[in-house]
PDB file of C-alpha atoms in Angstrom:
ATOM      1  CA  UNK Y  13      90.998  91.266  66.864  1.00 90.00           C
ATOM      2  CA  UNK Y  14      88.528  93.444  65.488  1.00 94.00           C
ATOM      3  CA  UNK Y  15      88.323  94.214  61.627  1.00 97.00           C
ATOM      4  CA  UNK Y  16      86.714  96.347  59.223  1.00 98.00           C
ATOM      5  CA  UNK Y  17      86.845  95.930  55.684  1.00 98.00           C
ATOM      6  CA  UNK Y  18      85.200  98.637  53.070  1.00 98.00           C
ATOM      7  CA  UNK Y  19      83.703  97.438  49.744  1.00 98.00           C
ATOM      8  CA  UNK Y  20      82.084  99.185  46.858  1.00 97.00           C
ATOM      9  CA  UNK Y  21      82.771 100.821  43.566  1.00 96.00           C
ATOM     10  CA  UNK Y  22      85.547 102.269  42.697  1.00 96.00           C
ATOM     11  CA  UNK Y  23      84.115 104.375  40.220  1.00 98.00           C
ATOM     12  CA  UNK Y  24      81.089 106.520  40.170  1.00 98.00           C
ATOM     13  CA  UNK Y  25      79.596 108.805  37.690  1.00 98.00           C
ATOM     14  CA  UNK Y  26      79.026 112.420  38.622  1.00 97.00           C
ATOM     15  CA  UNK Y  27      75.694 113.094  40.098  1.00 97.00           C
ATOM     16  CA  UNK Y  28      74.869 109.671  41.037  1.00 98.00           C
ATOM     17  CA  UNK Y  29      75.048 108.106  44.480  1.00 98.00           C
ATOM     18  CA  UNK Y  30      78.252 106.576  46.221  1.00 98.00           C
ATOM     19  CA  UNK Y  31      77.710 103.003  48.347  1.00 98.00           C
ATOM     20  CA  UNK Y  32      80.007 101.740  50.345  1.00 98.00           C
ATOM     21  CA  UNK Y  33      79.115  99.019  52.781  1.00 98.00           C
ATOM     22  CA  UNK Y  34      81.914  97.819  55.481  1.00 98.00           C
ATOM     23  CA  UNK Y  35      81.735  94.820  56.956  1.00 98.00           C
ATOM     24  CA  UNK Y  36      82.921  94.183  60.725  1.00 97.00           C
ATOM     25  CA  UNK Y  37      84.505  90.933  61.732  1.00 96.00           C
ATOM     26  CA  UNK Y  38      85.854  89.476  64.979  1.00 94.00           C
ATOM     27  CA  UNK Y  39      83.323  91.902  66.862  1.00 92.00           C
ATOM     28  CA  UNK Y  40      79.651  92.462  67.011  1.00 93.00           C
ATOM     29  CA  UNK Y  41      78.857  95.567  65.361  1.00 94.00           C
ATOM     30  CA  UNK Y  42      75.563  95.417  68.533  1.00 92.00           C
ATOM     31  CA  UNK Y  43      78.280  95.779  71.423  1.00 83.00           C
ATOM     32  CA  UNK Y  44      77.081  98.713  73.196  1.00 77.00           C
ATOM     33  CA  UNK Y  45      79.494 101.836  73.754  1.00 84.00           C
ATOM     34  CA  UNK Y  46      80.830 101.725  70.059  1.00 93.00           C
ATOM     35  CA  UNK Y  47      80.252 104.282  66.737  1.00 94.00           C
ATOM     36  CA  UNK Y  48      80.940 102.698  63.803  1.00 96.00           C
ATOM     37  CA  UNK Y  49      82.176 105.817  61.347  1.00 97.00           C
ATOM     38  CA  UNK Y  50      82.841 106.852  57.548  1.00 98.00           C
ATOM     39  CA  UNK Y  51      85.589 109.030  57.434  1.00 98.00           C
ATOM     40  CA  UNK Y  52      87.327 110.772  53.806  1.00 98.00           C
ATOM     41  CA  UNK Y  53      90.583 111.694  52.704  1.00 98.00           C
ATOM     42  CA  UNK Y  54      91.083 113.335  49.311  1.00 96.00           C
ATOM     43  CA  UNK Y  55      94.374 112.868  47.311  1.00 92.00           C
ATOM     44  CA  UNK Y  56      96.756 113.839  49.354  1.00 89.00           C
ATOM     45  CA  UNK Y  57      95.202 115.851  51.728  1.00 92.00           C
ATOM     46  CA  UNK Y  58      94.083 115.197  55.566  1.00 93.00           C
ATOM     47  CA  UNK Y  59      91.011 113.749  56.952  1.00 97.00           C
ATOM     48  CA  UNK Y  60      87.786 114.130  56.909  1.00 98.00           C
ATOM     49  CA  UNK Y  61      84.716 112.839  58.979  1.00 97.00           C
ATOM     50  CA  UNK Y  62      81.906 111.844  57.325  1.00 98.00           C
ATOM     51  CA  UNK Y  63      79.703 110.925  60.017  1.00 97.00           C
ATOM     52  CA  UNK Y  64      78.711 107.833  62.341  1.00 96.00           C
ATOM     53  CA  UNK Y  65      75.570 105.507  63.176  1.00 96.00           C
ATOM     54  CA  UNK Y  66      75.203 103.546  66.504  1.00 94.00           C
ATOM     55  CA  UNK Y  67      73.991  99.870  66.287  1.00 92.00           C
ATOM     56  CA  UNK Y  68      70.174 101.004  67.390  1.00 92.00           C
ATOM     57  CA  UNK Y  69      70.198 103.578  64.127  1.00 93.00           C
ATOM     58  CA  UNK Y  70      71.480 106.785  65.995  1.00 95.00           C
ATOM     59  CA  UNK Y  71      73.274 108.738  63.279  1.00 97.00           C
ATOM     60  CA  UNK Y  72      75.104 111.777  63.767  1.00 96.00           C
ATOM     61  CA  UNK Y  73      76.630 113.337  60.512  1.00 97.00           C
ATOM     62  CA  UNK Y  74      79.008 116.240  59.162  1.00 97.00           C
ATOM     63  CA  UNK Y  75      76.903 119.268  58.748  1.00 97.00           C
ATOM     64  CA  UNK Y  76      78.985 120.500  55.553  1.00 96.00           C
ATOM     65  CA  UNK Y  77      77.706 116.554  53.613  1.00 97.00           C
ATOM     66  CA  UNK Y  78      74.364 115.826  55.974  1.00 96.00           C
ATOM     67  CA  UNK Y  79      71.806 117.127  52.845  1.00 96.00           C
ATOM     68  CA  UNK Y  80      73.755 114.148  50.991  1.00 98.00           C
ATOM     69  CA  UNK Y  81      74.541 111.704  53.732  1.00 98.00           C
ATOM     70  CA  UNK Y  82      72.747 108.331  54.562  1.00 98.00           C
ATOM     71  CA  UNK Y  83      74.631 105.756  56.767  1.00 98.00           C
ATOM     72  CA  UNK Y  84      72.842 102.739  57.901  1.00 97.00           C
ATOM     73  CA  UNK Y  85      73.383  99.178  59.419  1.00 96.00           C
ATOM     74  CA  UNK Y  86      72.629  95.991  58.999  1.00 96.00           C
ATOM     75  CA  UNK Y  87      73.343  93.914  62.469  1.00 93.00           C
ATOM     76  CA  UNK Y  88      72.344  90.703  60.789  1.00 95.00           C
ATOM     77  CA  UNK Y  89      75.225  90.971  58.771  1.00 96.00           C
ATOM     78  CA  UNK Y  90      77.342  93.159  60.934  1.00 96.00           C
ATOM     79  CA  UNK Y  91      77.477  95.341  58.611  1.00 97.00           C
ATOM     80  CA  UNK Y  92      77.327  99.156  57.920  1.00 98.00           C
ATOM     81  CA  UNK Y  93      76.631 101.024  55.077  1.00 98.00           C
ATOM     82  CA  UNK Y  94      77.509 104.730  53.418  1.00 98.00           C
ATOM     83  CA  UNK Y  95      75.566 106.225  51.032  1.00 98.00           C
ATOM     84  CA  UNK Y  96      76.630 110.186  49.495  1.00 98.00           C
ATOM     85  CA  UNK Y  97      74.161 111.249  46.973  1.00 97.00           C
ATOM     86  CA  UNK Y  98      74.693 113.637  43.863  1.00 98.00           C
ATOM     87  CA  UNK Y  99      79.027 113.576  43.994  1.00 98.00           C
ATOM     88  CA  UNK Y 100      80.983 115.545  42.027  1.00 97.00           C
ATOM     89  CA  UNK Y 101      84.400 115.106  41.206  1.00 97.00           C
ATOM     90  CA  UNK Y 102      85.011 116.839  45.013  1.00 96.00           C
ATOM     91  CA  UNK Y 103      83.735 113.598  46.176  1.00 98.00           C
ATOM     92  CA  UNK Y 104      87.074 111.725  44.772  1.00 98.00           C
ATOM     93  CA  UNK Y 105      88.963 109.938  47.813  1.00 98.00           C
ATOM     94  CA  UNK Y 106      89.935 107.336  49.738  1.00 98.00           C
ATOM     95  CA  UNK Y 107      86.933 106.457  52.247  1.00 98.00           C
ATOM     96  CA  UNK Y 108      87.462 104.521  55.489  1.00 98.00           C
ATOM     97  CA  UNK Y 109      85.154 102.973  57.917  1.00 98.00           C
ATOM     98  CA  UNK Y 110      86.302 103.164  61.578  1.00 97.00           C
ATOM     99  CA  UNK Y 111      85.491 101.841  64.749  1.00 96.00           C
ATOM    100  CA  UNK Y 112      84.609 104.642  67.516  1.00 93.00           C
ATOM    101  CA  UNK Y 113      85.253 103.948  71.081  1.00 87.00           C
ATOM    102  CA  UNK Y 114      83.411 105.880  71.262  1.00 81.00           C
ATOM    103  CA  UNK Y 115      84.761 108.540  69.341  1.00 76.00           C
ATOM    104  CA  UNK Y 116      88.494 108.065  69.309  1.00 91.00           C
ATOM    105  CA  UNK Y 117      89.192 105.759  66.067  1.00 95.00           C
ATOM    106  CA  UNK Y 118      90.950 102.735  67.295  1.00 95.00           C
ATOM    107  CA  UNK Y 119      89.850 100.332  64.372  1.00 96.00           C
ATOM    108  CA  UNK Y 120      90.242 101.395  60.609  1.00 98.00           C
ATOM    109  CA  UNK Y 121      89.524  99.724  57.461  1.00 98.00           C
ATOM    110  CA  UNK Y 122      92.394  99.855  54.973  1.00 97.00           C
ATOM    111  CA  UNK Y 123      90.271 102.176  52.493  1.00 98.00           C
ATOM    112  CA  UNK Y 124      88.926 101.972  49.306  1.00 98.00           C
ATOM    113  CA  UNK Y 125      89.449 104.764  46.665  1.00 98.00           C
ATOM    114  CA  UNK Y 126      86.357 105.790  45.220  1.00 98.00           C
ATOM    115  CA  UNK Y 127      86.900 108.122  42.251  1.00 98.00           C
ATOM    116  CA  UNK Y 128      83.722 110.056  40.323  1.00 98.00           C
ATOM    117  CA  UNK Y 129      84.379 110.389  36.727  1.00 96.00           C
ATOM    118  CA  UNK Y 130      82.228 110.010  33.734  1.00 95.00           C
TER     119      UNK Y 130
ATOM    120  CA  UNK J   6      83.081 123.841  63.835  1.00 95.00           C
ATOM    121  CA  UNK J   7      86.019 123.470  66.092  1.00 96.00           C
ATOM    122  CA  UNK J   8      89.414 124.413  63.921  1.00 97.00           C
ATOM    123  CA  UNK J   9      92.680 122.490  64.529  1.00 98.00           C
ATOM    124  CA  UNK J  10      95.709 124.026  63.256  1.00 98.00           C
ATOM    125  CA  UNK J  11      98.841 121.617  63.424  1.00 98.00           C
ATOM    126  CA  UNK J  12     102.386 123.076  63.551  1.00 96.00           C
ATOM    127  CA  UNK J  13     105.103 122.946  61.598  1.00 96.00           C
ATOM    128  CA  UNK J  14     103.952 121.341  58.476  1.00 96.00           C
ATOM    129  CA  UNK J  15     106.931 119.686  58.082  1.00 97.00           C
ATOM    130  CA  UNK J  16     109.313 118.242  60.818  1.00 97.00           C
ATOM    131  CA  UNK J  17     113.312 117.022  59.015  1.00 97.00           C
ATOM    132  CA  UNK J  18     114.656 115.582  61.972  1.00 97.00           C
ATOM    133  CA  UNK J  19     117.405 112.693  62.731  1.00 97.00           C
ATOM    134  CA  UNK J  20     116.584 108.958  63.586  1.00 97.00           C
ATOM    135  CA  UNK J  21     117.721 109.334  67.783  1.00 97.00           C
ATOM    136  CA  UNK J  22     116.302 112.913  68.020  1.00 97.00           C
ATOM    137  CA  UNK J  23     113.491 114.424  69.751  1.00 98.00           C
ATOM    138  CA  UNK J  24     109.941 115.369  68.112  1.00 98.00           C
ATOM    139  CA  UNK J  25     107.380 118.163  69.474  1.00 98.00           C
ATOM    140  CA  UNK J  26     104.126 118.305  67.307  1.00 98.00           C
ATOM    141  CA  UNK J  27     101.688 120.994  68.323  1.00 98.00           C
ATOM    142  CA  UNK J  28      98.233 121.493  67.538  1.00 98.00           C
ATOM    143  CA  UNK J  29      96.003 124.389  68.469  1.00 98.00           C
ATOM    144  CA  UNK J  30      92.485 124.107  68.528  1.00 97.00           C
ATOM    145  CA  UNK J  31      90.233 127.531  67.466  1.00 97.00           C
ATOM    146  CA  UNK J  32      88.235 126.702  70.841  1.00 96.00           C
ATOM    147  CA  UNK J  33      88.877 125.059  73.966  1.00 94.00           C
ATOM    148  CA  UNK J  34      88.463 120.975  73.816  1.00 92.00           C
ATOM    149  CA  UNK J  35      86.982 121.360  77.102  1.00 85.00           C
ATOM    150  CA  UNK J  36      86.434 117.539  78.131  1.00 85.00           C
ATOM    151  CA  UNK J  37      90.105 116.851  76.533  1.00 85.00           C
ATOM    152  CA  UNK J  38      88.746 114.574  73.737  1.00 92.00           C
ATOM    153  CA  UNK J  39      91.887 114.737  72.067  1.00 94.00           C
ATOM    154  CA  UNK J  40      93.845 112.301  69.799  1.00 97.00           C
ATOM    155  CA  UNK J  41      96.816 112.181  67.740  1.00 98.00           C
ATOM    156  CA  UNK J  42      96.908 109.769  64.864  1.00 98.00           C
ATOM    157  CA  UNK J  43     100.101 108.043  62.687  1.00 98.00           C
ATOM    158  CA  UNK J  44      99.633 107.740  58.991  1.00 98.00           C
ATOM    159  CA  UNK J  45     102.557 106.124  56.604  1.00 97.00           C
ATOM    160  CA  UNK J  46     102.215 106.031  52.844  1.00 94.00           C
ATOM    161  CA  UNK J  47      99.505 103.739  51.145  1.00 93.00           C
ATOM    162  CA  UNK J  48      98.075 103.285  55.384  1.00 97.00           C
ATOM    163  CA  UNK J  49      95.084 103.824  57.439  1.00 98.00           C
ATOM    164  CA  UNK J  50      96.212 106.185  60.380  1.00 98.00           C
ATOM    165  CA  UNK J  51      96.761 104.471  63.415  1.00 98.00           C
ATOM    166  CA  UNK J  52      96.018 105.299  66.873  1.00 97.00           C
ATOM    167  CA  UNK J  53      98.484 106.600  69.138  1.00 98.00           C
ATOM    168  CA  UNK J  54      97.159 108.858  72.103  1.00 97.00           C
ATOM    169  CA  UNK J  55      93.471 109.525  73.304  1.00 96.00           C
ATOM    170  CA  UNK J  56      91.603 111.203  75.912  1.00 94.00           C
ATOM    171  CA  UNK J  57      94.839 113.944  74.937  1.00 95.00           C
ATOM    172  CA  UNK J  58      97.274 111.962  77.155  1.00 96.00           C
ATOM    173  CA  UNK J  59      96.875 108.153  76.811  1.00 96.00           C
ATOM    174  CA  UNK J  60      98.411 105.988  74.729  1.00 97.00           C
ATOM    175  CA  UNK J  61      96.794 103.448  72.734  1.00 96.00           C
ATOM    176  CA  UNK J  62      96.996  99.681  73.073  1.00 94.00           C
ATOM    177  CA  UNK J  63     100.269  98.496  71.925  1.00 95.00           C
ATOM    178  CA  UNK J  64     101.666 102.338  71.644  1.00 97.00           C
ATOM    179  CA  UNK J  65     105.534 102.664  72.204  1.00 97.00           C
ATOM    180  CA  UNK J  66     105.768 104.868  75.760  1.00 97.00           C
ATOM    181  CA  UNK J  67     108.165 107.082  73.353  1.00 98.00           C
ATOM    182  CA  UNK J  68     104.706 108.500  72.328  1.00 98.00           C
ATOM    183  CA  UNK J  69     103.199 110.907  74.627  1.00 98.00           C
ATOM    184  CA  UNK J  70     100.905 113.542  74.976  1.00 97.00           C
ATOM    185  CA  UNK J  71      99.855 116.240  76.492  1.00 97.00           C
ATOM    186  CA  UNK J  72      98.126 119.329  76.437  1.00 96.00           C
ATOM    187  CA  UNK J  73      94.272 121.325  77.830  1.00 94.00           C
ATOM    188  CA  UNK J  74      92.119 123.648  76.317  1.00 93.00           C
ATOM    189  CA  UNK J  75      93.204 124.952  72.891  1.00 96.00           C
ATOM    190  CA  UNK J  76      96.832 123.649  72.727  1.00 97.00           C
ATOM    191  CA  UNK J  77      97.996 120.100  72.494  1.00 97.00           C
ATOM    192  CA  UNK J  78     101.067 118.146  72.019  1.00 98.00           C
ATOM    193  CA  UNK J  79     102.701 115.319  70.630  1.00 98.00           C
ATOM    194  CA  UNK J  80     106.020 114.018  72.097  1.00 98.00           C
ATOM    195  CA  UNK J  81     108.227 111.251  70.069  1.00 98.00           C
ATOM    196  CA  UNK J  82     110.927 110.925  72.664  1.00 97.00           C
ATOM    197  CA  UNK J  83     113.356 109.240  70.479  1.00 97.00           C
ATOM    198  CA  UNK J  84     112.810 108.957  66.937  1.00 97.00           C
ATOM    199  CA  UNK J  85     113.014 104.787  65.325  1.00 97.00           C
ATOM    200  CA  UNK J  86     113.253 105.112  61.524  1.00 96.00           C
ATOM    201  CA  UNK J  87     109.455 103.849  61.665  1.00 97.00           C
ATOM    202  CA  UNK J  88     108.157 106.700  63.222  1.00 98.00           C
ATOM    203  CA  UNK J  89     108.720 108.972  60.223  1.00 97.00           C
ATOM    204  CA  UNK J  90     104.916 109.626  58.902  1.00 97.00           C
ATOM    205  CA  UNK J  91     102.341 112.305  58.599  1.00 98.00           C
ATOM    206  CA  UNK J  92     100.841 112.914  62.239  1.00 98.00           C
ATOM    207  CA  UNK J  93      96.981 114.198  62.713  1.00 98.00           C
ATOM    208  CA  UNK J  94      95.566 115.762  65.315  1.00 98.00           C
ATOM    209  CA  UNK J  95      91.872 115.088  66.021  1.00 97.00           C
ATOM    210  CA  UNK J  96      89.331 116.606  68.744  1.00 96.00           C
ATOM    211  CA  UNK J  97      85.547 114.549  69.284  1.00 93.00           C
ATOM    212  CA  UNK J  98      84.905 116.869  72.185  1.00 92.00           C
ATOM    213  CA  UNK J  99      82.556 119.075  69.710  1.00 92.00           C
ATOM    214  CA  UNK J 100      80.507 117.903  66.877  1.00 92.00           C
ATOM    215  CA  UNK J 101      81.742 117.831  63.885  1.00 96.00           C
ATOM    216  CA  UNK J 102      84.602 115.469  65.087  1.00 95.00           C
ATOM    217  CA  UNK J 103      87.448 117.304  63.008  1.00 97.00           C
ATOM    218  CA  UNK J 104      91.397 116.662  62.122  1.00 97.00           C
ATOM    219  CA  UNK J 105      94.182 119.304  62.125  1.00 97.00           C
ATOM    220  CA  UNK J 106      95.881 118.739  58.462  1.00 97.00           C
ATOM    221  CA  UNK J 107      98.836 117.389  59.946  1.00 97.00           C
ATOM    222  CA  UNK J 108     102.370 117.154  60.463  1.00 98.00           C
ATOM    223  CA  UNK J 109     104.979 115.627  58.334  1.00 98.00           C
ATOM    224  CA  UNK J 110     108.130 114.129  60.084  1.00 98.00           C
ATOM    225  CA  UNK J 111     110.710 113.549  57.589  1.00 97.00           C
ATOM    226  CA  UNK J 112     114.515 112.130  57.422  1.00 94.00           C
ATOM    227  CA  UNK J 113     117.243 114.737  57.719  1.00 92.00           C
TER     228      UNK J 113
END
């Protein structure tokens, strides 16, 4: 059973950079066919997605964050990794990773709230 | 960007009763890359239909949907009291991948 599992701050100051990193057990993140995704949902509002990366590197991203958007991965430690540069207080929500097969989201992680305040 | 544009925005039906989501999409989805997605307070959504017709691993066959081009459905044939939850629609036939803001099915 495949799991994903997001880590990071919880709390970020405005104009600094958000990190997340998720890490993927009971899988290989290097299994061909799958996009491993960061997808958003502010307060109480619907979903948004962020963007994806495949295990070789191939990103794809969100035109309306891509200026601020770096996702990466680390296969040694099948792991991947968000990064959202210069957040505002519009940057506030709950951020999931997700498992894309290839695009339909059939693994989620259970989300971590990431709120920018000063 | 493709647009999707759930209807109603609120469902208040009885546990027993039947439930027809819609979502329109401000194009045609032309390969059908359709999903619909369960979310429940405090939860990750879950998976329920893909590929705008089948149903996810482990998916009760009182889920079902169908649907081409710009209008798509969601079918709860019977509703269990676990089913009431905030419903997405989401299309990854066009990039961005994007949601509809969903549907709310609620207790009568």
């Amino acid at each position: 059973q495949v799991q994903l599992q997001e880590s990071g701050p919880g709390l970020v100051k405005p104009s600094q950079t958000l990190s997340l990193t998720c890490t993927v057990s009971g899988g290989s993140i290097i299994i061909g066919g799958y996009h491993w995704n960061w997808i958003r949902q502010h307060p109480g509002k619907g979903l948004e997605w962020i963007g994806y990366i495949y295990y070789d590197g191939t990103t794809n991203y969100n035109p309306s964050l891509k200026s601020r958007v770096t996702i990466s991965v680390d296969t040694s430690k099948n792991q991947f990794s968000l990064k959202l540069s210069s957040v505002t207080a519009a940057d506030t929500a709950v951020y999931y990773c997700a498992r894309g097969a290839p695009a339909e989201f059939d693994y989620w992680g259970q989300g971590t709230l990431v709120t920018v305040s000063s | 960007e493709i647009v999707l544009t759930q209807s109603p925005g609120t469902l208040s039906l009885s546990p027993g009763e039947r439930a027809t989501l819609s979502c329109r999409a401000s194009q045609s989805v032309i390969s059908n890359y359709f999903t619909w997605y369960q979310q429940k307070l405090g939860q990750a959504p879950r998976l329920l239909i893909y590929d705008a017709s089948s149903r996810a691993t482990g998916i009760p066959d009182r889920f079902s949907g169908s649907g081409s081009g710009t209008d798509f459905t969601l079918t709860i044939s019977r509703l269990e009291p676990e089913d009431f939850a905030v419903y997405y629609c989401q299309q990854y036939d066009s990039s961005p991948w994007t949601f509809g803001q969903g549907t709310k099915v609620e207790i009568k």
